[in-house]
Tab-separated table of C-alpha atoms in Angstrom:
chain	number	residue	atom	x	y	z
A	18	PHE	CA	101.984	65.538	94.947
A	19	GLY	CA	99.544	68.387	94.230
A	20	THR	CA	96.938	69.461	91.913
A	21	VAL	CA	99.163	70.691	89.138
A	22	ASN	CA	100.945	67.246	89.094
A	23	HIS	CA	97.585	65.599	89.166
A	24	ALA	CA	96.406	67.752	86.193
A	25	LEU	CA	99.537	67.017	84.110
A	26	CYS	CA	99.187	63.245	84.756
A	27	SER	CA	95.515	63.462	83.698
A	28	ALA	CA	96.678	65.099	80.430
A	29	ILE	CA	99.219	62.449	79.960
A	30	ARG	CA	96.833	59.753	80.622
A	31	ASP	CA	94.384	61.088	77.951
A	32	LEU	CA	97.075	61.022	75.490
A	33	LEU	CA	97.752	57.330	76.499
A	34	LYS	CA	94.242	56.640	75.781
A	35	GLU	CA	94.557	57.965	72.330
A	36	PHE	CA	97.606	55.916	71.709
A	37	SER	CA	95.611	52.814	72.976
A	38	VAL	CA	92.973	53.490	70.419
A	39	LYS	CA	95.789	53.535	67.760
A	40	VAL	CA	97.210	50.262	68.871
A	41	GLY	CA	93.867	48.667	68.524
A	42	GLN	CA	93.374	50.036	65.001
A	43	LEU	CA	96.839	48.596	64.092
A	44	GLU	CA	95.959	45.310	65.708
A	45	THR	CA	92.892	45.057	63.592
A	46	ALA	CA	94.740	46.003	60.594
A	47	LEU	CA	97.284	43.289	61.221
A	48	ARG	CA	94.632	40.646	61.887
A	49	THR	CA	92.831	41.584	58.597
A	50	GLY	CA	96.378	41.268	56.760
A	51	ASN	CA	96.291	45.072	55.948
A	52	LEU	CA	99.419	45.912	57.844
A	53	SER	CA	102.896	45.762	56.534
A	54	ILE	CA	106.154	46.795	58.225
A	55	ALA	CA	106.160	50.031	56.342
A	56	LYS	CA	102.544	50.950	57.213
A	57	LEU	CA	103.289	50.194	60.804
A	58	TRP	CA	106.404	52.484	60.736
A	59	TYR	CA	104.360	55.330	58.995
A	60	HIS	CA	101.522	54.990	61.684
A	61	ILE	CA	103.820	54.718	64.638
A	62	GLN	CA	106.379	57.671	63.912
A	63	PRO	CA	104.259	60.514	65.250
A	64	SER	CA	103.743	58.482	68.387
A	65	MET	CA	107.427	57.996	68.845
A	66	ASP	CA	107.859	61.744	68.654
A	67	THR	CA	105.112	62.351	71.299
A	68	PHE	CA	106.620	59.775	73.671
A	69	ALA	CA	109.958	61.219	73.248
A	70	LEU	CA	108.645	64.587	74.006
A	71	LEU	CA	106.605	63.184	77.027
A	72	HIS	CA	109.883	61.651	78.177
A	73	ARG	CA	111.631	64.989	78.117
A	74	VAL	CA	108.858	66.568	80.062
A	75	ALA	CA	108.588	63.872	82.730
A	76	SER	CA	112.344	64.054	83.248
A	77	ARG	CA	112.363	67.673	83.572
A	78	VAL	CA	109.484	67.848	86.112
A	79	PHE	CA	110.360	64.756	88.124
A	80	GLY	CA	110.456	65.573	91.760
A	81	VAL	CA	108.989	69.081	91.553
A	82	VAL	CA	105.504	70.480	92.232
A	83	GLY	CA	103.332	73.597	91.481
A	84	GLY	CA	104.773	76.334	89.423
A	85	SER	CA	108.090	74.429	89.024
A	86	VAL	CA	106.078	71.986	86.801
A	87	LEU	CA	104.711	74.690	84.809
A	88	ASN	CA	108.313	76.223	84.304
A	89	GLY	CA	109.642	72.744	83.474
A	90	ILE	CA	106.931	72.155	80.757
A	91	GLU	CA	107.681	75.616	79.385
A	92	GLU	CA	111.433	74.978	79.129
A	93	VAL	CA	110.851	71.831	77.115
A	94	MET	CA	108.459	73.831	74.852
A	95	ALA	CA	111.078	76.632	74.406
A	96	ARG	CA	113.823	73.999	73.467
A	97	SER	CA	111.522	72.239	71.080
A	98	SER	CA	111.595	73.401	67.417
A	99	LEU	CA	108.898	71.409	65.870
A	100	ASN	CA	105.474	72.869	65.843
A	101	SER	CA	103.925	69.547	66.867
A	102	ALA	CA	106.037	69.464	69.899
A	103	GLN	CA	105.299	72.898	70.816
A	104	ASP	CA	101.639	72.325	70.306
A	105	LEU	CA	101.711	69.194	72.601
A	106	CYS	CA	103.805	71.245	75.219
A	107	GLU	CA	101.157	74.023	75.053
A	108	TYR	CA	98.302	71.576	75.654
A	109	LEU	CA	100.208	69.989	78.574
A	110	LEU	CA	100.922	73.511	79.923
A	111	GLN	CA	97.138	74.396	79.460
A	112	GLN	CA	95.934	71.382	81.208
A	113	ALA	CA	98.532	71.511	84.024
A	114	SER	CA	97.944	75.156	84.698
A	115	ARG	CA	94.417	75.076	85.351
A	116	PRO	CA	94.379	74.412	89.131
A	117	TYR	CA	97.325	76.715	89.592
A	118	PHE	CA	95.475	79.579	87.878
A	119	GLU	CA	92.436	78.615	89.905
A	120	MET	CA	94.240	78.786	93.161
A	121	VAL	CA	95.773	82.093	92.209
A	122	SER	CA	92.451	83.685	91.242
A	123	LYS	CA	90.815	82.425	94.526
A	124	TRP	CA	93.656	83.915	96.524
A	125	ILE	CA	93.437	87.357	94.542
A	126	TYR	CA	89.651	87.572	94.691
A	127	GLU	CA	88.874	86.004	97.948
A	128	GLY	CA	91.950	86.467	99.901
């Protein structure tokens, strides 16, 4: 697909790794008897918001490459009213834009 798409996928993969750690912690709490439905709901709510945002981003950038991916992330960020959603979009945008700006910089300075 392209370097921008690969960078975005890498950023999403990092977020999924963090979620896997959280699931492991919750599983440990369940096995030790320290996890109730209320505690599970409390701990899982931020992840639900994150996954909802990732779904919006993925839906928006599906089938596009390069600068269009960056524009799609920015559009989702502009429509998000929560600071945490904007922070997450900013993180995704920073990670996905690195190869794009490296390419533009190389073109400007090296031709």
